[in-house]
Coordinates of N, CA and C in Angstrom, one line a residue:
M1 N 0.5 -1.4 0.0 CA 0.1 0.0 -0.3 C 1.1 1.6 -0.3
S2 N 0.5 2.1 -0.8 CA 1.2 3.8 -0.5 C 1.2 4.1 0.2
E3 N 2.2 5.5 0.5 CA 1.8 6.3 1.9 C 0.7 7.7 1.5
T4 N 0.2 7.2 2.5 CA -1.4 8.2 2.5 C -0.5 10.1 2.2
V5 N -0.4 11.2 1.6 CA 0.2 12.1 2.0 C -1.4 13.4 2.2
V6 N -0.8 14.1 3.0 CA -1.9 15.5 3.4 C -1.0 16.3 2.8
R7 N -2.1 17.0 2.1 CA -1.7 18.7 1.6 C -2.5 19.7 1.2
F8 N -2.6 21.1 0.8 CA -3.4 21.7 0.2 C -4.0 21.5 -0.5
M9 N -5.9 22.0 -0.7 CA -6.2 20.9 -1.4 C -5.8 22.5 -2.9
R10 N -5.9 21.8 -3.7 CA -6.1 22.1 -4.9 C -7.0 22.2 -5.9
L11 N -7.2 23.2 -7.5 CA -8.6 23.8 -8.0 C -8.0 22.2 -8.4
K12 N -7.5 21.5 -9.3 CA -7.6 20.1 -10.1 C -7.9 19.0 -8.5
D13 N -8.0 19.3 -7.5 CA -8.8 18.1 -7.2 C -10.3 18.5 -6.4
V14 N -10.7 19.3 -6.7 CA -11.9 19.5 -6.9 C -13.2 18.8 -7.2
D15 N -12.5 17.5 -8.4 CA -14.1 16.8 -9.2 C -14.0 15.7 -8.0
Q16 N -13.3 15.7 -7.6 CA -12.3 14.3 -6.5 C -13.6 14.5 -5.1
V17 N -13.4 15.9 -4.7 CA -14.0 16.4 -3.6 C -15.4 16.5 -3.6
A18 N -15.6 17.0 -4.7 CA -16.9 17.0 -4.8 C -17.8 16.1 -4.7
E19 N -17.2 15.1 -5.5 CA -17.7 13.3 -5.0 C -17.6 13.0 -4.2
I20 N -16.7 12.5 -3.2 CA -16.8 12.5 -2.0 C -17.7 13.0 -0.9
E21 N -17.5 14.5 -1.6 CA -18.7 15.1 -0.2 C -20.2 15.2 -1.1
Q22 N -20.4 14.3 -2.5 CA -21.7 14.0 -2.7 C -22.0 12.8 -1.8
A23 N -21.0 12.2 -2.1 CA -21.5 11.0 -1.0 C -21.6 10.1 0.3
T24 N -21.0 11.8 1.0 CA -21.2 11.8 2.3 C -21.7 12.7 3.2
F25 N -22.8 13.4 2.5 CA -23.6 14.3 3.1 C -25.3 14.5 2.1
A26 N -25.8 15.1 3.4 CA -27.4 15.1 2.7 C -27.9 16.2 1.8
R27 N -26.6 17.2 2.3 CA -26.9 18.8 1.8 C -26.2 18.9 1.4
P28 N -25.2 18.4 0.4 CA -23.7 18.4 -0.2 C -24.1 19.5 -0.7
W29 N -22.3 20.3 -0.5 CA -21.9 21.5 -0.7 C -21.8 21.2 -2.1
S30 N -21.8 21.9 -3.7 CA -21.6 22.1 -4.6 C -19.9 22.3 -5.4
R31 N -19.5 21.5 -6.7 CA -18.4 22.1 -7.1 C -17.8 23.1 -6.8
E32 N -18.9 23.8 -7.3 CA -18.9 25.6 -7.5 C -18.3 26.4 -6.2
S33 N -19.4 25.4 -5.3 CA -18.3 25.7 -3.6 C -17.3 26.2 -3.1
F34 N -16.7 24.6 -3.4 CA -15.3 24.2 -3.2 C -14.4 25.1 -4.0
R35 N -14.6 25.6 -5.4 CA -13.7 26.0 -6.3 C -14.2 27.6 -5.4
Q36 N -15.0 28.3 -5.0 CA -15.1 29.3 -4.6 C -14.1 29.6 -3.0
E37 N -13.9 28.4 -1.8 CA -13.5 28.7 -1.1 C -11.6 28.5 -1.6
L38 N -11.6 28.4 -2.6 CA -10.2 27.6 -3.3 C -9.9 29.0 -3.7
T39 N -10.6 29.9 -4.5 CA -10.1 30.9 -5.4 C -10.1 32.2 -4.5
R40 N -11.7 32.3 -3.6 CA -11.8 33.2 -2.9 C -12.1 33.7 -2.2
N41 N -11.7 32.3 -1.1 CA -11.7 33.2 0.8 C -10.9 33.4 0.8
A42 N -10.3 34.5 1.2 CA -8.7 34.4 1.5 C -8.3 33.5 3.4
V43 N -9.6 33.4 4.4 CA -9.7 33.0 5.3 C -10.3 31.4 5.8
A44 N -10.2 30.6 4.3 CA -10.3 29.2 4.1 C -9.3 28.8 4.2
R45 N -9.0 27.0 4.4 CA -8.1 26.3 4.3 C -8.3 25.2 4.3
Y46 N -7.5 24.5 3.3 CA -8.6 23.0 2.9 C -7.5 22.5 2.5
L47 N -7.4 21.2 3.6 CA -6.5 19.9 2.9 C -7.4 19.0 2.2
V48 N -6.7 17.3 1.8 CA -7.0 16.8 1.1 C -5.9 15.4 1.4
A49 N -6.2 13.8 2.1 CA -5.2 13.6 2.2 C -5.4 12.0 0.5
E50 N -4.6 11.6 0.0 CA -4.5 11.6 -1.4 C -2.6 10.3 -1.2
E51 N -3.5 9.4 -2.0 CA -2.4 8.3 -2.5 C -2.7 7.4 -3.6
D52 N -1.6 7.6 -4.5 CA -1.4 7.1 -5.7 C -2.6 8.4 -6.5
G53 N -2.1 9.7 -6.5 CA -3.3 10.1 -7.5 C -4.6 10.3 -7.0
Q54 N -4.9 9.5 -6.1 CA -6.7 9.5 -5.5 C -7.1 10.4 -4.3
I55 N -7.4 11.1 -4.4 CA -8.2 11.5 -3.1 C -8.9 10.6 -2.4
L56 N -8.6 10.6 -0.9 CA -9.4 9.7 0.1 C -11.0 10.5 0.2
G57 N -9.7 12.0 1.4 CA -10.5 12.8 2.3 C -9.9 14.1 1.9
Y58 N -11.1 15.4 3.4 CA -10.7 16.0 2.6 C -11.4 16.5 4.0
A59 N -10.9 17.9 4.0 CA -10.9 18.1 5.5 C -10.4 20.2 5.3
G60 N -11.3 21.3 6.1 CA -11.6 22.4 5.5 C -12.0 23.5 7.0
A61 N -11.7 24.6 6.8 CA -11.8 24.9 8.3 C -11.6 27.1 8.1
W62 N -12.2 27.5 8.2 CA -12.1 29.1 8.3 C -11.4 29.6 9.7
V63 N -10.6 30.6 9.7 CA -9.6 31.0 10.5 C -9.9 32.8 10.2
I64 N -10.6 33.3 12.0 CA -10.1 34.9 11.4 C -9.5 35.1 13.0
L65 N -9.0 35.9 12.8 CA -8.2 36.4 13.9 C -8.1 35.4 14.7
D66 N -8.4 34.8 16.2 CA -7.7 33.7 16.7 C -9.1 32.4 17.4
E67 N -10.0 32.8 16.1 CA -11.2 31.6 15.9 C -10.8 31.0 14.8
S68 N -11.2 29.8 14.7 CA -12.0 28.7 13.7 C -12.9 27.9 14.2
H69 N -13.1 27.4 12.5 CA -14.3 26.8 12.0 C -14.1 25.9 11.8
I70 N -14.0 24.9 12.1 CA -14.3 23.5 10.7 C -15.7 23.3 10.3
T71 N -15.1 23.6 9.2 CA -16.5 23.6 8.1 C -16.6 22.0 7.7
N72 N -15.8 21.2 6.9 CA -16.3 19.9 6.7 C -15.0 18.6 6.8
I73 N -15.3 17.7 6.8 CA -14.0 16.8 7.3 C -15.4 15.1 6.6
A74 N -14.3 14.9 5.4 CA -14.9 14.0 5.2 C -13.6 13.1 4.7
V75 N -13.9 11.4 4.1 CA -13.5 9.8 3.9 C -14.1 9.3 3.2
R76 N -13.6 8.7 2.5 CA -14.5 8.4 1.0 C -14.9 6.7 1.9
E77 N -16.1 6.3 1.6 CA -16.2 5.1 2.4 C -15.5 4.6 2.0
E78 N -15.0 4.0 1.3 CA -13.7 2.6 0.8 C -12.5 2.6 2.1
A79 N -12.1 4.3 2.4 CA -11.0 4.5 2.8 C -11.4 4.5 4.5
R80 N -12.4 4.3 5.2 CA -12.7 4.8 6.0 C -12.1 3.5 7.4
G81 N -12.1 3.7 8.2 CA -11.1 3.0 9.1 C -9.8 2.4 9.5
R82 N -9.4 3.1 8.8 CA -8.0 3.4 8.2 C -6.9 4.8 9.0
G83 N -7.8 5.6 9.9 CA -7.2 6.6 10.4 C -7.1 8.1 9.4
I84 N -7.7 7.8 8.4 CA -7.6 9.6 7.7 C -7.8 10.5 7.8
G85 N -9.7 10.4 8.7 CA -10.2 11.4 9.1 C -9.7 12.3 10.2
R86 N -8.2 10.9 11.2 CA -7.8 11.4 12.0 C -6.8 12.3 11.6
K87 N -6.1 11.9 10.8 CA -5.0 12.2 10.0 C -5.1 14.1 9.7
L88 N -6.0 14.0 8.8 CA -6.8 15.5 8.2 C -6.9 16.0 9.2
T89 N -8.0 15.5 10.2 CA -8.3 16.9 11.5 C -6.5 17.4 12.1
A90 N -6.3 15.7 12.6 CA -5.4 16.5 13.7 C -3.7 17.6 12.5
E91 N -3.3 17.4 11.3 CA -3.3 17.9 10.6 C -3.8 19.5 10.6
L92 N -5.1 19.2 10.2 CA -6.1 20.9 10.2 C -5.8 21.2 11.6
L93 N -6.1 21.2 12.6 CA -5.3 21.4 14.0 C -4.1 22.2 14.0
Q94 N -3.2 21.3 13.5 CA -2.1 22.1 13.4 C -2.0 23.4 12.8
I95 N -2.7 23.2 11.4 CA -2.1 24.2 10.5 C -2.8 25.0 11.3
L96 N -3.7 25.6 11.7 CA -5.3 26.5 12.3 C -4.5 27.2 13.8
S97 N -4.2 26.4 14.4 CA -2.8 27.2 15.0 C -1.6 27.6 14.8
N98 N -1.1 27.1 13.9 CA -0.3 27.9 13.0 C -0.6 29.8 12.7
L99 N -2.0 29.4 12.0 CA -2.4 30.8 11.6 C -2.8 31.4 13.2
G100 N -2.4 32.1 14.2 CA -2.9 32.0 15.1 C -4.5 31.9 16.1
A101 N -5.1 31.1 15.7 CA -5.9 30.7 15.7 C -6.3 29.4 17.3
S102 N -6.7 30.8 18.4 CA -6.6 29.8 20.3 C -7.9 28.5 20.4
Y103 N -8.6 28.4 19.5 CA -9.4 27.2 19.3 C -10.2 27.0 18.1
A104 N -11.1 25.4 17.9 CA -11.3 25.4 16.9 C -12.9 24.8 17.5
T105 N -13.9 25.1 16.1 CA -15.3 24.6 17.0 C -15.9 24.2 15.6
L106 N -16.5 23.3 15.6 CA -17.4 22.4 14.5 C -18.3 21.7 15.3
E107 N -19.8 21.5 14.2 CA -20.7 20.6 14.4 C -20.8 19.3 13.7
V108 N -21.7 18.5 14.6 CA -21.5 17.0 14.4 C -22.9 16.2 15.0
R109 N -23.4 16.0 14.2 CA -25.0 14.9 14.2 C -25.2 14.4 15.1
V110 N -25.8 14.7 16.2 CA -25.8 13.6 17.5 C -26.1 12.0 16.9
S111 N -26.6 12.1 16.1 CA -26.5 10.3 15.8 C -24.9 9.7 15.0
N112 N -24.1 10.4 14.9 CA -22.8 10.2 14.1 C -21.9 9.8 15.1
L113 N -22.1 9.4 16.0 CA -21.3 9.1 17.2 C -19.8 8.4 16.7
R114 N -19.1 7.8 15.6 CA -18.1 7.9 14.6 C -17.0 9.2 15.2
A115 N -17.6 10.4 14.0 CA -17.5 11.1 14.4 C -16.6 12.2 15.4
Q116 N -17.5 11.7 16.2 CA -18.0 12.3 18.4 C -17.0 11.6 18.6
N117 N -16.1 10.2 18.7 CA -15.7 9.9 19.4 C -14.5 10.3 19.0
L118 N -13.5 10.3 17.1 CA -12.5 11.0 16.8 C -12.6 12.6 17.1
Y119 N -13.5 13.8 17.6 CA -13.4 14.6 18.2 C -13.0 14.3 19.5
K120 N -13.7 14.3 19.9 CA -13.0 14.2 21.5 C -11.9 13.3 21.8
S121 N -11.1 12.7 20.6 CA -9.7 12.2 21.5 C -8.6 12.8 20.7
L122 N -9.3 14.1 19.7 CA -8.3 15.2 19.3 C -8.1 16.5 20.8
G123 N -9.4 16.1 22.0 CA -9.2 17.2 22.7 C -10.3 17.9 23.1
F124 N -11.5 17.6 21.8 CA -12.7 18.2 21.1 C -13.6 17.9 22.3
I125 N -14.7 18.9 23.1 CA -15.1 18.4 23.9 C -16.4 19.6 23.2
S126 N -18.1 18.8 24.0 CA -19.7 19.2 23.9 C -19.7 20.4 24.4
V127 N -20.1 21.8 24.0 CA -20.9 22.7 24.8 C -22.0 22.8 24.9
G128 N -22.1 22.7 23.3 CA -24.3 23.0 23.7 C -24.3 22.1 21.9
K129 N -25.9 22.4 21.8 CA -26.6 22.0 21.2 C -27.8 22.5 19.6
R130 N -27.5 22.6 19.2 CA -27.8 23.4 17.5 C -29.3 22.6 17.5
K131 N -30.5 23.2 17.9 CA -31.9 22.3 16.9 C -32.2 22.6 16.5
R132 N -32.6 21.0 15.5 CA -32.7 20.6 14.0 C -31.8 21.8 13.6
Y133 N -30.5 21.1 13.1 CA -29.4 21.7 12.9 C -29.1 21.6 11.3
Y134 N -29.6 20.4 11.0 CA -29.7 19.5 9.2 C -30.6 19.5 8.8
E135 N -30.8 20.5 7.6 CA -31.7 20.7 7.0 C -32.5 19.3 6.2
D136 N -32.5 18.2 5.9 CA -32.7 16.5 5.4 C -33.6 16.5 6.4
N137 N -33.1 16.5 7.9 CA -34.2 15.4 8.7 C -34.8 16.3 10.2
N138 N -33.7 17.9 10.0 CA -33.9 18.7 11.5 C -32.9 17.5 12.1
E139 N -32.7 16.8 12.4 CA -31.3 16.2 13.6 C -30.5 17.6 14.2
D140 N -30.6 17.3 15.6 CA -29.9 18.1 16.2 C -28.4 18.0 16.1
A141 N -27.2 18.9 16.3 CA -26.3 18.9 16.1 C -25.6 19.4 17.9
Y142 N -24.3 18.9 18.0 CA -23.8 19.4 18.6 C -22.9 20.6 18.3
L143 N -22.5 21.5 19.0 CA -21.4 22.1 18.9 C -20.3 21.5 19.8
M144 N -19.2 21.5 19.1 CA -17.6 20.5 19.5 C -16.5 22.0 18.9
V145 N -16.2 22.7 20.7 CA -15.4 22.9 20.9 C -13.7 22.4 21.1
C146 N -12.4 22.7 21.0 CA -11.1 22.3 21.1 C -10.4 23.6 22.0
E147 N -10.0 23.8 22.4 CA -10.3 24.7 23.1 C -7.7 24.6 23.5
H148 N -7.7 23.6 22.9 CA -6.1 22.9 23.1 C -5.1 22.6 22.0
L149 N -5.3 23.5 21.5 CA -4.7 23.2 19.8 C -3.3 23.0 20.2
P150 N -2.4 22.0 19.3 CA -1.2 22.4 19.6 C -0.3 23.6 19.3
D151 N 1.4 23.0 19.8 CA 1.3 24.5 19.9 C 2.3 24.5 18.4
V152 N 2.0 25.7 18.4 CA 2.7 26.8 17.1 C 4.3 26.0 17.0
D153 N 4.1 25.4 15.7 CA 5.8 25.0 14.7 C 6.0 26.2 14.7
P154 N 7.4 27.3 14.6 CA 7.9 27.5 14.8 C 8.5 28.4 12.9
D155 N 9.0 26.9 12.6 CA 8.8 26.9 11.2 C 8.3 26.9 10.1
Y156 N 7.2 26.8 11.2 CA 5.8 27.4 9.7 C 5.5 28.2 8.8
T157 N 5.9 27.5 7.8 CA 5.9 29.1 6.6 C 4.5 28.8 5.9
E158 N 3.2 29.7 5.2 CA 2.8 29.4 3.8 C 2.5 29.4 2.9
E159 N 2.4 28.8 2.3 CA 2.8 29.7 0.4 C 0.9 30.6 0.4
P160 N 0.9 31.2 -0.8 CA 0.0 31.5 -1.3 C -0.7 30.9 -0.8
W161 N -2.3 31.1 0.1 CA -3.2 30.5 0.0 C -4.4 31.0 -1.8
I162 N -4.3 31.6 -2.1 CA -6.1 32.2 -2.7 C -5.0 31.5 -4.0
E163 N -5.9 31.0 -4.8 CA -5.3 29.5 -6.2 C -5.9 31.3 -7.3
K164 N -5.5 31.1 -8.0 CA -5.4 31.0 -9.6 C -6.7 30.5 -9.8
E165 N -8.0 31.8 -10.9 CA -8.6 31.2 -11.5 C -7.9 30.3 -12.4
E166 N -9.1 30.0 -12.8 CA -8.2 28.3 -15.0 C -8.4 29.4 -14.8
E167 N -7.1 28.7 -16.4 CA -7.9 29.8 -17.2 C -8.5 29.0 -18.8

């Protein structure tokens, strides 16, 4: 088995990311939404897990001053259970810390125990419930927060984030 590499998402990844999004979520983001995140949203950061040219999962967040909000995390169904979601989330938390975030928030379905357990293992705690948060079935969401991000990597440098539009 080849090594799974986690790296920043690029426009060339959007089709595979949108495919994973469509297969994972009842109200998925569009391909265009991801394209906009990469080309127009200066506060967005997205990672992909790639193996042999195939995107196995992705994770994204927004960072505004010292706040960060994880927007979405998903892994291809056939790649689940291999630690890819954990690796993506842990690396995303490191980047959020490096960018000055002091905490991270996210919402997770009350019924999604697997994701809740992953987040708890990474230091998230449930701080509230958003009633009828999910539009597809009016399911509640837990609001979770991680107040103990990894220490800032003093050697971290970031390439320019906003990607140029495809010609």
